[in-house]
PDB file of C-alpha atoms in Angstrom:
ATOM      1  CA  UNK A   3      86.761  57.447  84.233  1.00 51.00           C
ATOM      2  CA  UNK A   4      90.315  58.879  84.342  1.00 52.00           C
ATOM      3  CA  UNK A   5      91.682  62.196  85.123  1.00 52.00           C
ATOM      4  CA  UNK A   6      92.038  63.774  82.047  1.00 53.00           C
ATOM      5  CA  UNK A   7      88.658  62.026  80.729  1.00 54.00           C
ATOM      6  CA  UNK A   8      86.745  64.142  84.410  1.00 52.00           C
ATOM      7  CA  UNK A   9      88.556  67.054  82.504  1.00 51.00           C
ATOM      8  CA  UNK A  10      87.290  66.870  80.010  1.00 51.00           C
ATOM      9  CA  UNK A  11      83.936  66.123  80.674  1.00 52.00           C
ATOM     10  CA  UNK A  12      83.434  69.541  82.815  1.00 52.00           C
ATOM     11  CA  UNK A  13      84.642  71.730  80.022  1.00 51.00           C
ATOM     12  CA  UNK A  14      88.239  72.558  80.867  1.00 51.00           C
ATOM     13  CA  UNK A  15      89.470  70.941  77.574  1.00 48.00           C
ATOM     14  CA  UNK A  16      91.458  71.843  74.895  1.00 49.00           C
ATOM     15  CA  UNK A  17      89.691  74.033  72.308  1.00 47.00           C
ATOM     16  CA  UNK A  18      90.584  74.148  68.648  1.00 49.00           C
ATOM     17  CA  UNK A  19      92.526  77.244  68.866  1.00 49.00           C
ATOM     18  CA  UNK A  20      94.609  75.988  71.106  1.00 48.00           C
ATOM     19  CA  UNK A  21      93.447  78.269  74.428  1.00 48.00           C
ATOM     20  CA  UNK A  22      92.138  76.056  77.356  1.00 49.00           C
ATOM     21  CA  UNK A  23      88.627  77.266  77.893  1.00 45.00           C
ATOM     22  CA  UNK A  24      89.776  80.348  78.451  1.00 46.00           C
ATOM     23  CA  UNK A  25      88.669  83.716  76.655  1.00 50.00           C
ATOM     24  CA  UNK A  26      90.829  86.388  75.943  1.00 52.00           C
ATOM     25  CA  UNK A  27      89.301  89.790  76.657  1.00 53.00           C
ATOM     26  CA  UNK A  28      90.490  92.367  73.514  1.00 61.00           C
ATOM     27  CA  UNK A  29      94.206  93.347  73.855  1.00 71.00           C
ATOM     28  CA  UNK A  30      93.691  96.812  71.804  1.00 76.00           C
ATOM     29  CA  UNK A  31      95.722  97.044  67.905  1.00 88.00           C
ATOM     30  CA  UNK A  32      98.685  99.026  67.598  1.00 92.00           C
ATOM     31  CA  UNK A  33      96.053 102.478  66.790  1.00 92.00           C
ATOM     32  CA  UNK A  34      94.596 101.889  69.969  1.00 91.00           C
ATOM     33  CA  UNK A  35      98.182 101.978  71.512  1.00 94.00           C
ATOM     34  CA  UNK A  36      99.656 104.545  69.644  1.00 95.00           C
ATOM     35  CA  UNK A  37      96.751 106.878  70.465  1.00 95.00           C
ATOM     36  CA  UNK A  38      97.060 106.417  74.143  1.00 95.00           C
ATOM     37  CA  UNK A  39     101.055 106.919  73.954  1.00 96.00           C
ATOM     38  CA  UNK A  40     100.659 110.518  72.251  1.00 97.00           C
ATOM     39  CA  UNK A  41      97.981 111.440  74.668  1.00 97.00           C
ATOM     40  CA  UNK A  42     100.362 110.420  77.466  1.00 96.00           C
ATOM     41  CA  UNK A  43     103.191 112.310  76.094  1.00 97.00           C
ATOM     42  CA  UNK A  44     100.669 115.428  75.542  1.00 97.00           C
ATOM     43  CA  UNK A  45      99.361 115.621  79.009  1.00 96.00           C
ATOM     44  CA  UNK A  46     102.748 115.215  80.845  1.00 96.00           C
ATOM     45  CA  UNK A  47     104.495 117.911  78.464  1.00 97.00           C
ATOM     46  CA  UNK A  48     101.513 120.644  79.194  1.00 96.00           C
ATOM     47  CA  UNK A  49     102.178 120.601  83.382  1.00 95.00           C
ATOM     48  CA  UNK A  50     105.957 120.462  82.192  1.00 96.00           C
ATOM     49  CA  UNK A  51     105.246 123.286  80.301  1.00 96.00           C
ATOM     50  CA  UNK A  52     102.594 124.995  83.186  1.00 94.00           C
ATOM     51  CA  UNK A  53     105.508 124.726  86.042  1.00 94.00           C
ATOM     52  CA  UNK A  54     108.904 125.103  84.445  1.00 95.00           C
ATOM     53  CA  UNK A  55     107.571 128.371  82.121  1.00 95.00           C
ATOM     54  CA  UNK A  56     105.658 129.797  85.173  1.00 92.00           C
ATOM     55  CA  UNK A  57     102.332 130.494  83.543  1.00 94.00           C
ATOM     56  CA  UNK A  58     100.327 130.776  86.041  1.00 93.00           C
ATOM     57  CA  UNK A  59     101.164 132.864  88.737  1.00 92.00           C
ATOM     58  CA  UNK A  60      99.543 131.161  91.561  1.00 91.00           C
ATOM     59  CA  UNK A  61     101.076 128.048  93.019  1.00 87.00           C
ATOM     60  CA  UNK A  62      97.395 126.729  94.393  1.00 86.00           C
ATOM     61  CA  UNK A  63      95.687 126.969  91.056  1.00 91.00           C
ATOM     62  CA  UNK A  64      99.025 125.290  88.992  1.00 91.00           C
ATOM     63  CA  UNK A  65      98.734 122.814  91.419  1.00 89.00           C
ATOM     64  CA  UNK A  66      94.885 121.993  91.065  1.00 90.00           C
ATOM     65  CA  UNK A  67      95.506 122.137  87.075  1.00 93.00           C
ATOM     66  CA  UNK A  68      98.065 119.535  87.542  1.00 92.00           C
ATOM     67  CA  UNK A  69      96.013 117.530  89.374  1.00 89.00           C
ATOM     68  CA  UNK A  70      92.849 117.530  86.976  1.00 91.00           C
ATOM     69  CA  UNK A  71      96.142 116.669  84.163  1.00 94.00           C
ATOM     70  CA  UNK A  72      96.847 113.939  86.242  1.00 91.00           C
ATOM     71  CA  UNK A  73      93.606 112.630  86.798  1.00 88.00           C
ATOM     72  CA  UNK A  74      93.109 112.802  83.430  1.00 91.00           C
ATOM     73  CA  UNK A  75      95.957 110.820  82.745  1.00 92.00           C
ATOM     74  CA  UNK A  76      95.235 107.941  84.716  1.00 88.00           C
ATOM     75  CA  UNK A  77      92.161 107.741  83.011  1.00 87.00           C
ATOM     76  CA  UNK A  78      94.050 107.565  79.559  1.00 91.00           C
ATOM     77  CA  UNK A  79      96.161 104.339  80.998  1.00 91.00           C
ATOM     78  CA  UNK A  80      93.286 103.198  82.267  1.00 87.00           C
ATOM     79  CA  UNK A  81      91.512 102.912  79.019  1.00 87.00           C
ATOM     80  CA  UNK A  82      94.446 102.376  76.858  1.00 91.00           C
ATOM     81  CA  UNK A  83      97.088 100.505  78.277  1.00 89.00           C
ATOM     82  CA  UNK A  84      94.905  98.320  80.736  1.00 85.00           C
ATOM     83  CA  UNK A  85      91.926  98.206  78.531  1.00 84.00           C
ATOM     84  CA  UNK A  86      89.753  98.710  81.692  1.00 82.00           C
ATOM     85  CA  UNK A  87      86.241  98.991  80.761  1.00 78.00           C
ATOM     86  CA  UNK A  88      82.628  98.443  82.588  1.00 75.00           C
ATOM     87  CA  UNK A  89      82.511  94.966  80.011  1.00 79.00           C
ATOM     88  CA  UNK A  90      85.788  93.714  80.646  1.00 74.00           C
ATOM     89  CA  UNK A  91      85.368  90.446  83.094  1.00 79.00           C
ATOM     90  CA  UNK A  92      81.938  91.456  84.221  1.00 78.00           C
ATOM     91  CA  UNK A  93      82.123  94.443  85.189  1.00 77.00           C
ATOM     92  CA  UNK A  94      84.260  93.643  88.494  1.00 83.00           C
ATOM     93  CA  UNK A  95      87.376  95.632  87.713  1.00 82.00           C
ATOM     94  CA  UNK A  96      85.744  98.424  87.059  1.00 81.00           C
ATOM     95  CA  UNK A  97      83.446  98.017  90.758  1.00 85.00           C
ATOM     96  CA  UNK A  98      87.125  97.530  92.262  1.00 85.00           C
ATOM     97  CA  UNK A  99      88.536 100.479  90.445  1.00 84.00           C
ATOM     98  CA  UNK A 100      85.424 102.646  91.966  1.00 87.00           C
ATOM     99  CA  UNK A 101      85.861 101.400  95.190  1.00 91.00           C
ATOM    100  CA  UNK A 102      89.707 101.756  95.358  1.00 87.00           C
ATOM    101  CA  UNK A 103      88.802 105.435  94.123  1.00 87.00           C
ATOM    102  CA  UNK A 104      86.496 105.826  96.630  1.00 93.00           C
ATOM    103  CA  UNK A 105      88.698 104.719  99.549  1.00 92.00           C
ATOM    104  CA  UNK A 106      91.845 106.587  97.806  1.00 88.00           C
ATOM    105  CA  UNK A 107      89.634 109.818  97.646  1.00 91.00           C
ATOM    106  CA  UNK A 108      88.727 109.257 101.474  1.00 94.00           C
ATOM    107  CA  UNK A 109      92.206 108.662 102.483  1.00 91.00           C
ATOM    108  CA  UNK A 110      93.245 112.200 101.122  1.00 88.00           C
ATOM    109  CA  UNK A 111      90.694 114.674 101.293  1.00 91.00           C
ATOM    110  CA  UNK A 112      91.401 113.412 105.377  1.00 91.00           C
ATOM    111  CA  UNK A 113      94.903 113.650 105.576  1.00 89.00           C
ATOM    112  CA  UNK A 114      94.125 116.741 103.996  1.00 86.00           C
ATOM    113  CA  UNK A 115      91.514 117.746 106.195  1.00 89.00           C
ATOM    114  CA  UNK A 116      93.672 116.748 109.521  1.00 89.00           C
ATOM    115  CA  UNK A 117      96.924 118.118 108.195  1.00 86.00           C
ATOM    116  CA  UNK A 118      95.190 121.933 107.882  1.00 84.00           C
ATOM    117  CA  UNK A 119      93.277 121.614 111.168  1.00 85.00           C
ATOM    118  CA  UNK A 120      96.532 120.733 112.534  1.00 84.00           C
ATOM    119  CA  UNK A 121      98.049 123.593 111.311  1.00 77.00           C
ATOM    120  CA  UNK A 122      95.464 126.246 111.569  1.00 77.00           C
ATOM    121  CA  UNK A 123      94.875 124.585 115.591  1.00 79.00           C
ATOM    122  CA  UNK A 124      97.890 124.036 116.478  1.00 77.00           C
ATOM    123  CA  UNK A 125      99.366 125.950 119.617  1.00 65.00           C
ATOM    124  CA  UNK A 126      97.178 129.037 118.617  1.00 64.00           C
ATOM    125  CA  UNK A 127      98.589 131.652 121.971  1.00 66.00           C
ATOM    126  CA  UNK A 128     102.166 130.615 119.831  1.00 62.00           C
ATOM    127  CA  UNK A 129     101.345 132.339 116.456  1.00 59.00           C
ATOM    128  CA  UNK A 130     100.514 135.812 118.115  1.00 58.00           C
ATOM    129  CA  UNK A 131     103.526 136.026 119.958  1.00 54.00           C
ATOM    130  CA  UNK A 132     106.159 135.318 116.795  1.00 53.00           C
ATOM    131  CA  UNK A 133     104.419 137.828 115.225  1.00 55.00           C
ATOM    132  CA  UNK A 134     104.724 140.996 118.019  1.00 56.00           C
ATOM    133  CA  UNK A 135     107.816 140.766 119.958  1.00 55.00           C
ATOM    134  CA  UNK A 136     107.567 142.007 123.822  1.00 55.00           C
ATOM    135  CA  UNK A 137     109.061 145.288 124.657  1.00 59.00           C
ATOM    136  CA  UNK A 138     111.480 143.484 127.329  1.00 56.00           C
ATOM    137  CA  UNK A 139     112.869 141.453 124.430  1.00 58.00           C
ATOM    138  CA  UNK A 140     114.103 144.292 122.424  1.00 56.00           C
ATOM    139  CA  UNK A 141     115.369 146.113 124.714  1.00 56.00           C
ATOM    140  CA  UNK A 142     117.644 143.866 126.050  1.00 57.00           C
ATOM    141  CA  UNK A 143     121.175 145.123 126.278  1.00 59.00           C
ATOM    142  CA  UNK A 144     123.173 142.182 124.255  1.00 60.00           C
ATOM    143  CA  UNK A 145     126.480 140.642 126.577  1.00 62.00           C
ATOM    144  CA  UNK A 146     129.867 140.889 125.321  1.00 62.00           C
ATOM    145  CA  UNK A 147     131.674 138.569 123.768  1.00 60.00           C
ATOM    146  CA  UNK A 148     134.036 136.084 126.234  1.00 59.00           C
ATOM    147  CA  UNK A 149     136.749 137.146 124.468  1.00 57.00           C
ATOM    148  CA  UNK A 150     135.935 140.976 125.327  1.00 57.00           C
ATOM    149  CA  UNK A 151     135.831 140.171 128.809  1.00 56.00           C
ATOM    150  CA  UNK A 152     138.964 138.398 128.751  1.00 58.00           C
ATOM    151  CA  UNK A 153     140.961 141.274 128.022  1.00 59.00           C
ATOM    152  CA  UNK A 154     139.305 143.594 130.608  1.00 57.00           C
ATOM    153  CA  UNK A 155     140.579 140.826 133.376  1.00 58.00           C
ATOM    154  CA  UNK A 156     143.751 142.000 135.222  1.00 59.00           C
ATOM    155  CA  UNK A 157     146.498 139.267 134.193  1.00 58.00           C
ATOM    156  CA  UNK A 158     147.582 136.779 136.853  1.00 58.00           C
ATOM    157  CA  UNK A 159     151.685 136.796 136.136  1.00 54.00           C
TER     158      UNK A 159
END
């Protein structure tokens, strides 16, 4: 038996539509792609909106809001553009997109986590003593100036 017969034989042939053995998962119709453009453009021109009108006066919750709008977002390209779905080559993508969630959600609510114990632990005896300033400090009389003293010296001619 040749080559291309053995390739035959197991099913990695030429089909009549001209594909070889493969199928093609959905690719989405223009609708489907137009509908996830406009909801793109409409939830990156509301946090536009939310941070260069200053609606919200504090920074913390504009911040979380943007977040949920970009978490939202991601979802949209998800769905849309990538056509990620829990049928779409057996459900693996979407275990590796969970997981990759999982370890990207680990990652930062840690760095988070270290970063403010950092900052919150970090040389405590320091923060008390920018904020009072010792007597002996103030009350410092300030030097003069080289120059001053230079004229006060007798001259050498």
């Amino acid at each position: 038996m040749s080559a291309h017969q053995e390739h035959m034989a197991h099913g990695h042939g030429n089909d009549h539509d001209g594909h070889h053995g493969h199928t093609h998962a959905n690719h989405g119709s223009l609708k489907e792609y137009v509908t996830g453009f406009v909801l793109a453009v409409i939830l990156t021109a509301i946090p536009f909106w939310l941070v260069m009108g200053k609606v919200m006066n504090k920074s913390s919750t504009t911040g979380i809001v943007l977040l949920v709008f970009a978490a939202v977002q991601i979802v949209v390209h998800m769905v849309y553009f990538l056509h990620m779905n829990s049928k779409s080559e057996g459900g693996w993508t979407m275990l590796a997109l969970l997981f990759t969630g999982m370890l990207v959600f680990i990652m930062m609510s840690g760095s988070l986590w270290v970063m403010y114990h950092l900052n919150h632990n970090m040389m405590p005896g320091m923060m008390h003593e920018t904020e009072t300033k010792p007597q002996s400090i103030n009350a410092a009389p300030m030097p003069k100036p080289a120059a001053d003293n230079m004229k006060s010296m007798p001259s050498m001619q």
